[in-house]
């Protein structure tokens, strides 16, 4: 029997720059292998191969996907063994807290021919500078999009019934938890359900919620209190001892897009673009914010302003994604240089050494 695979992001290209939740995702592990080495050194392939091996053995694994390369992963966690392997290079630099005892550096740079790389030094420098510039432009443009989004939100915030919003939150708290509390400390996990990538917005909502009995799809306009409600639900669950998975917004990590209480079999999430879904199975339920806590005349009354803000926001987002795509094409060129200089038999030897240690931990 094969294990289950959970997919999510631990870092994202956001309106606040590259935002990392890696420390949060790795904090409960007893053993962490931190891979070092340049682009094209086989880090993602190594992690995928080890993950595939252990899921086939029946172990549940978690893939931490790369927000800057849709075909790569930045980490794999074998949750049952409390073991993780992670790419520890920029922008998600990971510093050991208990080096040797928990974290172990694995230097894949041992596999490259430094003389070959030295002959391409100037091109490597140019590509790195261009990649950095492309990401800077992406983050600056995402930040501009966030300012537009904030103005968009204000239209609806000014037409919100806060008393009804609080009543809805109280109703959901009662519906979820009743009078139940656990006499234990809650485990809280912080992740991203999706990310802005070179191919646009990507999310893993279907995968993350596939085993849950009840899914709540929150529908509403920007600024209709979805994130605030999710934060209150997460805080209530935590205070009652329920384990909580908190999924941050890949555009603005200060906002929340989804909360999962696996002990209750419940997920509740912002089901609006770019992660818009609709009920598709028994137990799914829509929570509509517009027309309930937001005045249903708002769209009509502010139609011109909303249309302008929406168009401006989408244009900024499209522009920012184009910079991510450009960075990816440049990084592909950089990877090609490193791949030419690699002896992948050395990488294979490192992989076998990691696998051997994981085997020992599984006994």
Short mmCIF file of N, CA, C and O in Angstrom, two decimals, residues 51 95 124 229 273 284 313:
data_model
loop_
_atom_site.label_atom_id
_atom_site.label_comp_id
_atom_site.label_asym_id
_atom_site.label_seq_id
_atom_site.Cartn_x
_atom_site.Cartn_y
_atom_site.Cartn_z
N UNK A 51 11.61 10.85 -2.15
CA UNK A 51 10.20 10.91 -1.79
C UNK A 51 9.41 9.79 -2.44
O UNK A 51 8.58 9.14 -1.79
N UNK A 95 19.41 28.09 8.08
CA UNK A 95 20.54 28.02 9.00
C UNK A 95 20.27 26.96 10.07
O UNK A 95 19.21 26.96 10.70
N UNK A 124 28.09 33.57 -15.90
CA UNK A 124 27.40 33.23 -14.65
C UNK A 124 27.06 34.49 -13.87
O UNK A 124 25.95 34.66 -13.35
N UNK A 229 -11.96 36.36 9.38
CA UNK A 229 -12.77 35.27 9.91
C UNK A 229 -11.94 34.01 10.06
O UNK A 229 -12.02 33.30 11.08
N UNK A 273 -11.05 33.76 -6.92
CA UNK A 273 -9.86 33.79 -7.78
C UNK A 273 -8.66 34.32 -7.01
O UNK A 273 -8.80 35.23 -6.19
N UNK A 284 -19.81 19.45 0.89
CA UNK A 284 -19.33 20.77 0.50
C UNK A 284 -20.42 21.83 0.74
O UNK A 284 -21.59 21.57 0.49
N UNK A 313 -5.45 46.06 -11.24
CA UNK A 313 -4.88 44.96 -10.43
C UNK A 313 -4.45 43.79 -11.32
O UNK A 313 -3.34 43.27 -11.20
#
